[in-house]
PDB file of C-alpha atoms in Angstrom:
ATOM      1  CA  MET A  11      87.371 111.880  81.799  1.00 60.00           C
ATOM      2  CA  GLU A  12      86.555 108.199  82.259  1.00 71.00           C
ATOM      3  CA  LYS A  13      83.839 106.980  84.579  1.00 85.00           C
ATOM      4  CA  THR A  14      85.145 104.876  87.482  1.00 91.00           C
ATOM      5  CA  PHE A  15      83.321 101.886  88.972  1.00 95.00           C
ATOM      6  CA  THR A  16      84.380  99.656  91.857  1.00 95.00           C
ATOM      7  CA  VAL A  17      83.485  96.027  91.106  1.00 96.00           C
ATOM      8  CA  LYS A  18      82.881  93.458  93.847  1.00 95.00           C
ATOM      9  CA  SER A  19      81.723  90.562  91.673  1.00 95.00           C
ATOM     10  CA  VAL A  20      81.840  89.569  88.019  1.00 95.00           C
ATOM     11  CA  ASP A  21      78.032  89.870  87.839  1.00 96.00           C
ATOM     12  CA  GLU A  22      78.299  93.638  88.300  1.00 96.00           C
ATOM     13  CA  ILE A  23      80.296  94.194  85.104  1.00 96.00           C
ATOM     14  CA  LYS A  24      77.667  93.734  82.361  1.00 95.00           C
ATOM     15  CA  PRO A  25      75.196  96.243  83.852  1.00 95.00           C
ATOM     16  CA  ILE A  26      77.954  98.864  83.955  1.00 94.00           C
ATOM     17  CA  PHE A  27      78.539  98.613  80.205  1.00 93.00           C
ATOM     18  CA  ARG A  28      74.838  98.175  79.412  1.00 91.00           C
ATOM     19  CA  ASP A  29      73.831 101.323  81.310  1.00 91.00           C
ATOM     20  CA  ASN A  30      76.435 103.623  79.716  1.00 86.00           C
ATOM     21  CA  ASP A  31      76.485 105.139  76.237  1.00 76.00           C
ATOM     22  CA  ASN A  32      80.094 104.010  75.738  1.00 78.00           C
ATOM     23  CA  THR A  33      81.266 107.300  74.194  1.00 82.00           C
ATOM     24  CA  LYS A  34      83.753 107.789  77.035  1.00 86.00           C
ATOM     25  CA  ASN A  35      86.323 105.481  78.568  1.00 92.00           C
ATOM     26  CA  ILE A  36      85.142 103.345  81.472  1.00 93.00           C
ATOM     27  CA  PHE A  37      87.439 102.457  84.351  1.00 96.00           C
ATOM     28  CA  LEU A  38      86.747  99.338  86.455  1.00 97.00           C
ATOM     29  CA  MET A  39      88.592  98.355  89.613  1.00 97.00           C
ATOM     30  CA  SER A  40      88.389  95.826  92.410  1.00 96.00           C
ATOM     31  CA  SER A  41      88.809  96.683  96.048  1.00 95.00           C
ATOM     32  CA  ILE A  42      92.450  97.146  97.101  1.00 96.00           C
ATOM     33  CA  PRO A  43      93.638  94.472  99.591  1.00 97.00           C
ATOM     34  CA  PHE A  44      95.369  95.877 102.663  1.00 96.00           C
ATOM     35  CA  CYS A  45      98.388  93.626 102.104  1.00 97.00           C
ATOM     36  CA  CYS A  46      98.916  95.217  98.657  1.00 97.00           C
ATOM     37  CA  LYS A  47      99.499  98.519 100.415  1.00 97.00           C
ATOM     38  CA  THR A  48     101.928  97.193 102.988  1.00 97.00           C
ATOM     39  CA  GLU A  49     103.896  94.506 101.118  1.00 97.00           C
ATOM     40  CA  PRO A  50     106.008  94.825  97.932  1.00 98.00           C
ATOM     41  CA  CYS A  51     103.788  93.879  94.972  1.00 98.00           C
ATOM     42  CA  ILE A  52     104.225  92.577  91.459  1.00 98.00           C
ATOM     43  CA  LEU A  53     101.967  94.032  88.759  1.00 98.00           C
ATOM     44  CA  GLY A  54     101.111  92.628  85.317  1.00 97.00           C
ATOM     45  CA  ILE A  55      99.744  94.482  82.274  1.00 97.00           C
ATOM     46  CA  ASP A  56      98.010  93.209  79.127  1.00 96.00           C
ATOM     47  CA  GLU A  57      95.317  94.245  76.658  1.00 95.00           C
ATOM     48  CA  ALA A  58      92.379  92.776  74.761  1.00 94.00           C
ATOM     49  CA  GLY A  59      90.775  94.027  71.561  1.00 92.00           C
ATOM     50  CA  ARG A  60      93.673  95.766  69.850  1.00 91.00           C
ATOM     51  CA  GLY A  61      92.891  94.498  66.338  1.00 90.00           C
ATOM     52  CA  PRO A  62      89.064  94.431  65.971  1.00 91.00           C
ATOM     53  CA  VAL A  63      87.175  97.086  64.003  1.00 91.00           C
ATOM     54  CA  LEU A  64      84.390  96.944  66.599  1.00 91.00           C
ATOM     55  CA  GLY A  65      84.246  97.816  70.279  1.00 91.00           C
ATOM     56  CA  PRO A  66      86.657  99.118  72.914  1.00 94.00           C
ATOM     57  CA  MET A  67      90.260  98.180  73.524  1.00 95.00           C
ATOM     58  CA  ASN A  68      90.575  97.099  77.154  1.00 96.00           C
ATOM     59  CA  TYR A  69      93.783  97.439  79.127  1.00 97.00           C
ATOM     60  CA  GLY A  70      94.032  95.444  82.334  1.00 97.00           C
ATOM     61  CA  ILE A  71      96.384  95.177  85.288  1.00 98.00           C
ATOM     62  CA  CYS A  72      96.534  92.718  88.159  1.00 98.00           C
ATOM     63  CA  PHE A  73      98.651  93.060  91.288  1.00 98.00           C
ATOM     64  CA  CYS A  74      99.417  91.040  94.400  1.00 97.00           C
ATOM     65  CA  PRO A  75     102.182  90.813  97.038  1.00 97.00           C
ATOM     66  CA  LYS A  76     105.262  89.066  95.719  1.00 96.00           C
ATOM     67  CA  SER A  77     105.055  86.716  98.703  1.00 95.00           C
ATOM     68  CA  LYS A  78     101.570  85.569  97.622  1.00 95.00           C
ATOM     69  CA  GLU A  79     101.971  85.120  93.857  1.00 92.00           C
ATOM     70  CA  GLU A  80     101.291  81.364  94.181  1.00 93.00           C
ATOM     71  CA  VAL A  81      97.614  82.302  94.441  1.00 94.00           C
ATOM     72  CA  LEU A  82      97.692  83.101  90.719  1.00 94.00           C
ATOM     73  CA  LYS A  83      98.469  79.482  89.834  1.00 89.00           C
ATOM     74  CA  THR A  84      95.832  78.286  92.294  1.00 92.00           C
ATOM     75  CA  LEU A  85      93.244  80.391  90.467  1.00 93.00           C
ATOM     76  CA  GLY A  86      94.290  78.851  87.151  1.00 91.00           C
ATOM     77  CA  CYS A  87      95.669  82.024  85.575  1.00 90.00           C
ATOM     78  CA  ALA A  88      97.066  81.261  82.119  1.00 84.00           C
ATOM     79  CA  ASP A  89      97.243  82.900  78.704  1.00 77.00           C
ATOM     80  CA  SER A  90      93.649  84.078  78.146  1.00 78.00           C
ATOM     81  CA  LYS A  91      93.747  82.932  74.507  1.00 80.00           C
ATOM     82  CA  SER A  92      94.270  79.343  75.696  1.00 84.00           C
ATOM     83  CA  LEU A  93      91.126  79.443  77.881  1.00 90.00           C
ATOM     84  CA  THR A  94      87.450  79.199  76.987  1.00 92.00           C
ATOM     85  CA  ASP A  95      85.095  82.115  77.578  1.00 92.00           C
ATOM     86  CA  GLU A  96      83.494  80.262  80.481  1.00 95.00           C
ATOM     87  CA  LYS A  97      86.851  79.479  82.104  1.00 95.00           C
ATOM     88  CA  ARG A  98      87.991  83.093  81.852  1.00 95.00           C
ATOM     89  CA  GLN A  99      84.786  84.312  83.489  1.00 96.00           C
ATOM     90  CA  VAL A 100      85.160  81.782  86.313  1.00 96.00           C
ATOM     91  CA  ILE A 101      88.744  82.891  86.975  1.00 96.00           C
ATOM     92  CA  LEU A 102      87.800  86.586  86.994  1.00 96.00           C
ATOM     93  CA  GLY A 103      85.013  85.738  89.421  1.00 96.00           C
ATOM     94  CA  LYS A 104      87.564  84.107  91.715  1.00 95.00           C
ATOM     95  CA  MET A 105      89.862  87.118  91.324  1.00 96.00           C
ATOM     96  CA  CYS A 106      87.019  89.317  92.576  1.00 96.00           C
ATOM     97  CA  GLU A 107      86.636  87.039  95.599  1.00 95.00           C
ATOM     98  CA  GLU A 108      90.346  87.182  96.472  1.00 94.00           C
ATOM     99  CA  THR A 109      89.845  90.431  98.355  1.00 93.00           C
ATOM    100  CA  GLU A 110      92.710  89.748 100.783  1.00 94.00           C
ATOM    101  CA  THR A 111      95.419  88.793  98.308  1.00 96.00           C
ATOM    102  CA  LEU A 112      95.082  90.496  94.909  1.00 96.00           C
ATOM    103  CA  GLY A 113      93.421  93.316  92.993  1.00 97.00           C
ATOM    104  CA  TRP A 114      92.829  94.321  89.374  1.00 98.00           C
ATOM    105  CA  MET A 115      91.914  97.328  87.241  1.00 98.00           C
ATOM    106  CA  VAL A 116      90.707  97.742  83.656  1.00 98.00           C
ATOM    107  CA  GLU A 117      90.444 100.743  81.371  1.00 97.00           C
ATOM    108  CA  ALA A 118      87.934 100.247  78.547  1.00 96.00           C
ATOM    109  CA  ILE A 119      89.047 102.687  75.838  1.00 94.00           C
ATOM    110  CA  SER A 120      86.002 103.598  73.750  1.00 92.00           C
ATOM    111  CA  PRO A 121      86.033 103.290  69.932  1.00 90.00           C
ATOM    112  CA  ASN A 122      85.308 107.039  69.774  1.00 86.00           C
ATOM    113  CA  ASN A 123      88.460 107.875  71.716  1.00 87.00           C
ATOM    114  CA  ILE A 124      90.574 105.446  69.698  1.00 88.00           C
ATOM    115  CA  CYS A 125      89.457 107.044  66.430  1.00 83.00           C
ATOM    116  CA  ARG A 126      89.732 110.625  67.647  1.00 81.00           C
ATOM    117  CA  ASN A 127      93.297 109.960  68.788  1.00 79.00           C
ATOM    118  CA  MET A 128      94.278 108.313  65.515  1.00 75.00           C
ATOM    119  CA  PHE A 129      92.788 111.174  63.472  1.00 74.00           C
ATOM    120  CA  ARG A 130      94.578 113.920  65.385  1.00 71.00           C
ATOM    121  CA  ARG A 131      96.382 116.471  63.257  1.00 72.00           C
ATOM    122  CA  GLN A 132      99.530 115.548  65.147  1.00 73.00           C
ATOM    123  CA  LYS A 133      99.994 111.798  64.701  1.00 73.00           C
ATOM    124  CA  TYR A 134      98.967 109.767  67.747  1.00 77.00           C
ATOM    125  CA  SER A 135      99.220 106.072  66.964  1.00 85.00           C
ATOM    126  CA  LEU A 136      97.467 103.082  68.484  1.00 88.00           C
ATOM    127  CA  ASN A 137     100.799 102.147  70.075  1.00 91.00           C
ATOM    128  CA  GLN A 138     100.844 105.506  71.858  1.00 92.00           C
ATOM    129  CA  VAL A 139      97.254 105.012  73.017  1.00 91.00           C
ATOM    130  CA  SER A 140      98.296 101.610  74.379  1.00 94.00           C
ATOM    131  CA  HIS A 141     101.404 102.937  76.116  1.00 95.00           C
ATOM    132  CA  ASP A 142      99.505 105.805  77.708  1.00 95.00           C
ATOM    133  CA  SER A 143      96.820 103.469  79.041  1.00 96.00           C
ATOM    134  CA  ALA A 144      99.409 101.127  80.561  1.00 97.00           C
ATOM    135  CA  ILE A 145     101.295 104.043  82.115  1.00 97.00           C
ATOM    136  CA  GLY A 146      98.058 105.507  83.440  1.00 97.00           C
ATOM    137  CA  LEU A 147      97.076 102.202  85.057  1.00 97.00           C
ATOM    138  CA  ILE A 148     100.426 101.912  86.868  1.00 98.00           C
ATOM    139  CA  LYS A 149      99.965 105.446  88.181  1.00 97.00           C
ATOM    140  CA  LYS A 150      96.376 104.715  89.252  1.00 97.00           C
ATOM    141  CA  ALA A 151      97.492 101.632  91.178  1.00 97.00           C
ATOM    142  CA  GLN A 152     100.148 103.697  92.929  1.00 97.00           C
ATOM    143  CA  ALA A 153      97.660 106.511  93.607  1.00 97.00           C
ATOM    144  CA  HIS A 154      95.370 103.982  95.325  1.00 97.00           C
ATOM    145  CA  GLY A 155      98.218 102.970  97.606  1.00 97.00           C
ATOM    146  CA  VAL A 156      99.434  99.777  95.906  1.00 98.00           C
ATOM    147  CA  ASN A 157     103.082  99.207  96.859  1.00 98.00           C
ATOM    148  CA  VAL A 158     104.296  98.325  93.366  1.00 98.00           C
ATOM    149  CA  CYS A 159     107.904  97.125  93.183  1.00 98.00           C
ATOM    150  CA  GLU A 160     108.024  95.067  89.970  1.00 98.00           C
ATOM    151  CA  VAL A 161     106.060  95.315  86.697  1.00 98.00           C
ATOM    152  CA  PHE A 162     105.627  92.747  83.911  1.00 98.00           C
ATOM    153  CA  VAL A 163     104.239  93.948  80.573  1.00 97.00           C
ATOM    154  CA  ASP A 164     103.129  92.239  77.371  1.00 95.00           C
ATOM    155  CA  THR A 165     104.862  94.365  74.764  1.00 93.00           C
ATOM    156  CA  VAL A 166     103.394  96.757  72.221  1.00 91.00           C
ATOM    157  CA  GLY A 167     106.074  97.501  69.656  1.00 89.00           C
ATOM    158  CA  PRO A 168     109.768  96.694  70.220  1.00 92.00           C
ATOM    159  CA  PRO A 169     110.087  95.391  73.803  1.00 94.00           C
ATOM    160  CA  GLU A 170     113.507  96.957  74.379  1.00 96.00           C
ATOM    161  CA  LYS A 171     112.318 100.492  73.574  1.00 95.00           C
ATOM    162  CA  TYR A 172     109.103 100.051  75.554  1.00 95.00           C
ATOM    163  CA  GLN A 173     111.014  98.770  78.588  1.00 96.00           C
ATOM    164  CA  GLU A 174     113.441 101.691  78.336  1.00 96.00           C
ATOM    165  CA  LYS A 175     110.515 104.127  78.221  1.00 96.00           C
ATOM    166  CA  LEU A 176     108.798 102.619  81.266  1.00 97.00           C
ATOM    167  CA  SER A 177     112.051 102.397  83.211  1.00 97.00           C
ATOM    168  CA  TRP A 178     112.669 106.090  82.570  1.00 97.00           C
ATOM    169  CA  LEU A 179     109.150 106.997  83.752  1.00 97.00           C
ATOM    170  CA  PHE A 180     109.289 104.688  86.780  1.00 98.00           C
ATOM    171  CA  PRO A 181     112.952 104.512  87.847  1.00 97.00           C
ATOM    172  CA  GLU A 182     111.965 103.123  91.254  1.00 97.00           C
ATOM    173  CA  LEU A 183     110.391 100.000  89.688  1.00 97.00           C
ATOM    174  CA  LYS A 184     111.907  96.890  88.163  1.00 97.00           C
ATOM    175  CA  ILE A 185     110.348  96.648  84.678  1.00 97.00           C
ATOM    176  CA  THR A 186     110.174  93.567  82.434  1.00 97.00           C
ATOM    177  CA  VAL A 187     108.661  93.952  78.952  1.00 97.00           C
ATOM    178  CA  SER A 188     108.508  90.920  76.693  1.00 96.00           C
ATOM    179  CA  LYS A 189     106.612  89.281  73.879  1.00 94.00           C
ATOM    180  CA  LYS A 190     103.966  86.742  74.947  1.00 92.00           C
ATOM    181  CA  ALA A 191     104.307  87.857  78.560  1.00 94.00           C
ATOM    182  CA  ASP A 192     100.757  86.608  79.181  1.00 92.00           C
ATOM    183  CA  SER A 193     101.989  83.037  78.690  1.00 92.00           C
ATOM    184  CA  LEU A 194     105.225  83.573  80.646  1.00 94.00           C
ATOM    185  CA  TYR A 195     104.083  85.385  83.791  1.00 95.00           C
ATOM    186  CA  PRO A 196     100.879  84.419  85.682  1.00 95.00           C
ATOM    187  CA  ILE A 197     100.408  88.020  86.884  1.00 97.00           C
ATOM    188  CA  VAL A 198     100.193  89.135  83.223  1.00 96.00           C
ATOM    189  CA  SER A 199      97.851  86.219  82.498  1.00 96.00           C
ATOM    190  CA  ALA A 200      95.544  87.512  85.231  1.00 96.00           C
ATOM    191  CA  ALA A 201      95.614  91.009  83.695  1.00 97.00           C
ATOM    192  CA  SER A 202      94.886  89.494  80.281  1.00 95.00           C
ATOM    193  CA  ILE A 203      91.855  87.642  81.668  1.00 96.00           C
ATOM    194  CA  ALA A 204      90.474  90.804  83.265  1.00 97.00           C
ATOM    195  CA  ALA A 205      90.891  92.733  80.003  1.00 96.00           C
ATOM    196  CA  LYS A 206      89.424  89.989  77.814  1.00 95.00           C
ATOM    197  CA  VAL A 207      86.359  89.215  79.949  1.00 96.00           C
ATOM    198  CA  THR A 208      85.430  92.863  80.424  1.00 97.00           C
ATOM    199  CA  ARG A 209      85.792  93.593  76.702  1.00 95.00           C
ATOM    200  CA  ASP A 210      83.627  90.585  75.791  1.00 93.00           C
ATOM    201  CA  PHE A 211      80.970  91.797  78.233  1.00 95.00           C
ATOM    202  CA  ALA A 212      81.112  95.311  76.780  1.00 93.00           C
ATOM    203  CA  ILE A 213      80.502  93.953  73.260  1.00 91.00           C
ATOM    204  CA  GLU A 214      77.762  91.576  74.398  1.00 90.00           C
ATOM    205  CA  VAL A 215      75.613  94.246  76.094  1.00 90.00           C
ATOM    206  CA  TRP A 216      76.601  97.260  73.970  1.00 88.00           C
ATOM    207  CA  ASN A 217      74.096 100.080  74.366  1.00 84.00           C
ATOM    208  CA  PHE A 218      73.162 101.104  70.813  1.00 83.00           C
ATOM    209  CA  THR A 219      71.782 104.638  70.765  1.00 80.00           C
ATOM    210  CA  GLU A 220      71.382 104.424  66.983  1.00 78.00           C
ATOM    211  CA  GLU A 221      68.657 102.674  65.009  1.00 76.00           C
ATOM    212  CA  LEU A 222      70.182  99.581  63.410  1.00 74.00           C
ATOM    213  CA  SER A 223      69.252  98.340  59.954  1.00 67.00           C
ATOM    214  CA  SER A 224      69.782  94.695  60.911  1.00 64.00           C
ATOM    215  CA  GLU A 225      69.972  92.409  63.937  1.00 69.00           C
ATOM    216  CA  LYS A 226      72.721  92.909  66.510  1.00 74.00           C
ATOM    217  CA  LYS A 227      74.945  90.230  65.018  1.00 81.00           C
ATOM    218  CA  TYR A 228      78.499  91.305  64.338  1.00 83.00           C
ATOM    219  CA  GLY A 229      80.642  88.211  64.849  1.00 81.00           C
ATOM    220  CA  SER A 230      84.105  88.501  66.387  1.00 81.00           C
ATOM    221  CA  GLY A 231      84.560  92.152  65.430  1.00 86.00           C
ATOM    222  CA  TYR A 232      87.726  91.397  63.445  1.00 86.00           C
ATOM    223  CA  PRO A 233      87.918  92.904  59.927  1.00 85.00           C
ATOM    224  CA  ASN A 234      88.208  89.517  58.165  1.00 86.00           C
ATOM    225  CA  ASP A 235      85.074  88.084  59.820  1.00 87.00           C
ATOM    226  CA  PRO A 236      82.255  87.834  57.185  1.00 89.00           C
ATOM    227  CA  GLU A 237      79.593  88.509  59.832  1.00 90.00           C
ATOM    228  CA  THR A 238      81.446  91.632  60.979  1.00 89.00           C
ATOM    229  CA  LYS A 239      81.726  92.868  57.375  1.00 87.00           C
ATOM    230  CA  LYS A 240      78.005  92.270  56.846  1.00 88.00           C
ATOM    231  CA  PHE A 241      77.189  94.265  59.989  1.00 87.00           C
ATOM    232  CA  LEU A 242      79.276  97.193  58.725  1.00 87.00           C
ATOM    233  CA  GLN A 243      77.727  97.119  55.266  1.00 86.00           C
ATOM    234  CA  THR A 244      74.132  97.015  56.521  1.00 86.00           C
ATOM    235  CA  ASN A 245      74.483  99.518  59.373  1.00 83.00           C
ATOM    236  CA  ILE A 246      75.907 102.618  57.762  1.00 83.00           C
ATOM    237  CA  ASP A 247      74.073 105.924  57.572  1.00 80.00           C
ATOM    238  CA  PRO A 248      74.905 107.655  54.257  1.00 77.00           C
ATOM    239  CA  VAL A 249      75.489 110.972  56.100  1.00 78.00           C
ATOM    240  CA  PHE A 250      76.531 110.151  59.683  1.00 78.00           C
ATOM    241  CA  GLY A 251      78.371 106.879  59.077  1.00 80.00           C
ATOM    242  CA  PHE A 252      78.590 104.011  61.531  1.00 84.00           C
ATOM    243  CA  PRO A 253      77.220 103.342  65.033  1.00 84.00           C
ATOM    244  CA  LYS A 254      79.550 104.266  67.913  1.00 87.00           C
ATOM    245  CA  LEU A 255      80.544 100.590  68.219  1.00 90.00           C
ATOM    246  CA  VAL A 256      82.640 100.942  65.047  1.00 89.00           C
ATOM    247  CA  ARG A 257      86.230 102.161  64.905  1.00 87.00           C
ATOM    248  CA  PHE A 258      85.766 104.278  61.797  1.00 83.00           C
ATOM    249  CA  SER A 259      89.510 104.938  61.500  1.00 81.00           C
ATOM    250  CA  TRP A 260      90.119 101.278  60.546  1.00 79.00           C
ATOM    251  CA  SER A 261      90.734 100.736  56.804  1.00 80.00           C
ATOM    252  CA  THR A 262      87.873  98.203  56.622  1.00 81.00           C
ATOM    253  CA  ALA A 263      85.395 100.852  57.781  1.00 80.00           C
ATOM    254  CA  GLU A 264      86.963 103.575  55.627  1.00 79.00           C
ATOM    255  CA  LYS A 265      86.550 101.520  52.438  1.00 82.00           C
ATOM    256  CA  ILE A 266      82.857 100.935  53.174  1.00 79.00           C
ATOM    257  CA  LEU A 267      82.382 104.640  53.916  1.00 75.00           C
ATOM    258  CA  VAL A 268      83.954 105.611  50.589  1.00 75.00           C
ATOM    259  CA  SER A 269      81.701 103.230  48.638  1.00 71.00           C
ATOM    260  CA  SER A 270      78.446 103.726  50.582  1.00 71.00           C
ATOM    261  CA  ALA A 271      78.373 107.168  52.185  1.00 67.00           C
ATOM    262  CA  VAL A 272      77.328 110.439  50.545  1.00 71.00           C
ATOM    263  CA  PRO A 273      80.394 112.129  48.998  1.00 71.00           C
ATOM    264  CA  VAL A 274      81.250 115.578  50.358  1.00 65.00           C
ATOM    265  CA  GLN A 275      83.212 118.093  48.328  1.00 65.00           C
ATOM    266  CA  TRP A 276      84.449 121.324  49.915  1.00 56.00           C
ATOM    267  CA  GLU A 277      84.979 124.007  47.300  1.00 60.00           C
ATOM    268  CA  GLU A 278      86.353 127.485  47.858  1.00 57.00           C
ATOM    269  CA  GLU A 279      84.072 130.116  46.330  1.00 57.00           C
ATOM    270  CA  GLU A 280      85.611 132.821  44.173  1.00 58.00           C
ATOM    271  CA  ASP A 281      84.505 136.367  43.409  1.00 58.00           C
ATOM    272  CA  GLU A 282      83.406 136.461  39.764  1.00 57.00           C
ATOM    273  CA  ALA A 283      84.982 139.857  39.108  1.00 60.00           C
ATOM    274  CA  SER A 284      88.381 139.427  40.750  1.00 60.00           C
ATOM    275  CA  GLY A 285      88.726 135.654  40.719  1.00 59.00           C
ATOM    276  CA  LYS A 286      89.926 135.820  44.318  1.00 61.00           C
ATOM    277  CA  PRO A 287      88.500 133.641  47.149  1.00 59.00           C
ATOM    278  CA  LEU A 288      85.517 135.169  48.907  1.00 57.00           C
ATOM    279  CA  LYS A 289      85.809 136.071  52.580  1.00 56.00           C
ATOM    280  CA  ASN A 290      84.588 133.467  55.026  1.00 53.00           C
ATOM    281  CA  LYS A 291      80.850 133.579  55.567  1.00 53.00           C
ATOM    282  CA  SER A 292      79.383 134.209  58.973  1.00 52.00           C
ATOM    283  CA  ILE A 293      78.197 130.973  60.552  1.00 48.00           C
ATOM    284  CA  THR A 294      74.758 132.582  60.950  1.00 51.00           C
ATOM    285  CA  SER A 295      74.383 132.676  57.157  1.00 51.00           C
ATOM    286  CA  PHE A 296      73.977 128.903  57.127  1.00 47.00           C
ATOM    287  CA  PHE A 297      70.804 129.027  59.213  1.00 51.00           C
ATOM    288  CA  SER A 298      67.452 130.179  57.889  1.00 50.00           C
ATOM    289  CA  PRO A 299      65.615 132.807  59.986  1.00 53.00           C
ATOM    290  CA  GLY A 300      62.808 130.417  60.837  1.00 50.00           C
ATOM    291  CA  ALA A 301      65.003 127.417  61.614  1.00 46.00           C
ATOM    292  CA  LYS A 302      64.359 127.593  65.336  1.00 47.00           C
ATOM    293  CA  LYS A 303      60.606 127.478  64.916  1.00 46.00           C
ATOM    294  CA  ALA A 304      60.497 124.781  62.259  1.00 47.00           C
ATOM    295  CA  LYS A 305      58.840 121.590  63.472  1.00 51.00           C
ATOM    296  CA  ARG A 306      60.784 119.079  61.474  1.00 53.00           C
ATOM    297  CA  SER A 307      61.977 115.655  62.520  1.00 60.00           C
ATOM    298  CA  ARG A 308      65.626 115.988  63.522  1.00 63.00           C
ATOM    299  CA  HIS A 309      68.205 113.280  62.841  1.00 59.00           C
ATOM    300  CA  ALA A 310      69.183 111.097  65.807  1.00 62.00           C
ATOM    301  CA  PHE A 311      72.749 112.466  65.617  1.00 57.00           C
ATOM    302  CA  PHE A 312      71.571 115.930  66.681  1.00 59.00           C
ATOM    303  CA  GLN A 313      69.253 114.541  69.352  1.00 62.00           C
ATOM    304  CA  GLN A 314      71.907 112.269  70.888  1.00 60.00           C
ATOM    305  CA  SER A 315      74.504 115.046  70.766  1.00 58.00           C
ATOM    306  CA  LYS A 316      71.971 117.437  72.344  1.00 59.00           C
ATOM    307  CA  LEU A 317      72.546 119.965  69.551  1.00 64.00           C
ATOM    308  CA  SER A 318      69.925 122.599  68.843  1.00 67.00           C
ATOM    309  CA  VAL A 319      69.527 125.773  66.826  1.00 63.00           C
ATOM    310  CA  THR A 320      69.974 128.806  69.040  1.00 61.00           C
ATOM    311  CA  ASP A 321      69.973 132.570  68.742  1.00 54.00           C
ATOM    312  CA  CYS A 322      73.333 134.137  67.916  1.00 51.00           C
ATOM    313  CA  PHE A 323      74.397 137.419  69.465  1.00 48.00           C
ATOM    314  CA  LYS A 324      77.429 139.651  69.384  1.00 48.00           C
ATOM    315  CA  ILE A 325      79.333 140.541  72.528  1.00 47.00           C
ATOM    316  CA  SER A 326      80.643 144.086  72.321  1.00 43.00           C
TER     317      SER A 326
END
């Protein structure tokens, strides 16, 4: 379950990310204008941080009454990639102030969740993660009373198939999915700005629960950034791997793990007489009798995960 925070100003966003351990998704939302509940609304969807090996992937939506969409141009909403960091922050600040005309929501999908999904036994791709987040955000807007009538989406994968999927799920809505929608539709531009600014803030104030081997300098987070590569190479534990900031399912991280981490080999034991595999050992056999009383320094992984040695008992 993600944690949900209502945001009234752009200044409230950094503390939210700074004060959380970032292992779970975080959901941010503005207040919902009354007119968005009573008038037919357009809604735009876009993401930020799909490609980086570091940090969350943020999905954002913005919505406003169709009769008031001119406010988006007044705010200066444009493709977030064409704007400076400062300009994007200013626009999001103005979006927060437009409490009577528009609203926005963002889901920050944690690196942990991205990797767990991609490593599922049953394949669950990044495209599926993206689709599910977008679908979830539409449903959340509707659940909060937004009178959505038309949706514009920056595509992930083939736009025709994505549009067909969304139209099947939301037959009551007019759906438009296209490439570069953030530069074509101001409502998508606004969603892109919300996603980009919140992701940048999350990276900037990331709460490291691990002890780092170097300074908190990791560049853009993209795999081809030399500073990002250096951060990965100098902040890897030989047993527990990377800090939670890292998407360890990315090939860049996997290659460093293979070359730097302790190799683990799982071998099946055989009975010397029969040559057949031995029966599975009881989990209690892996713990020494005095393990609970031992006063040894425990690795941060066990402390952060709140894991401890406990007595085992059999329920009859």
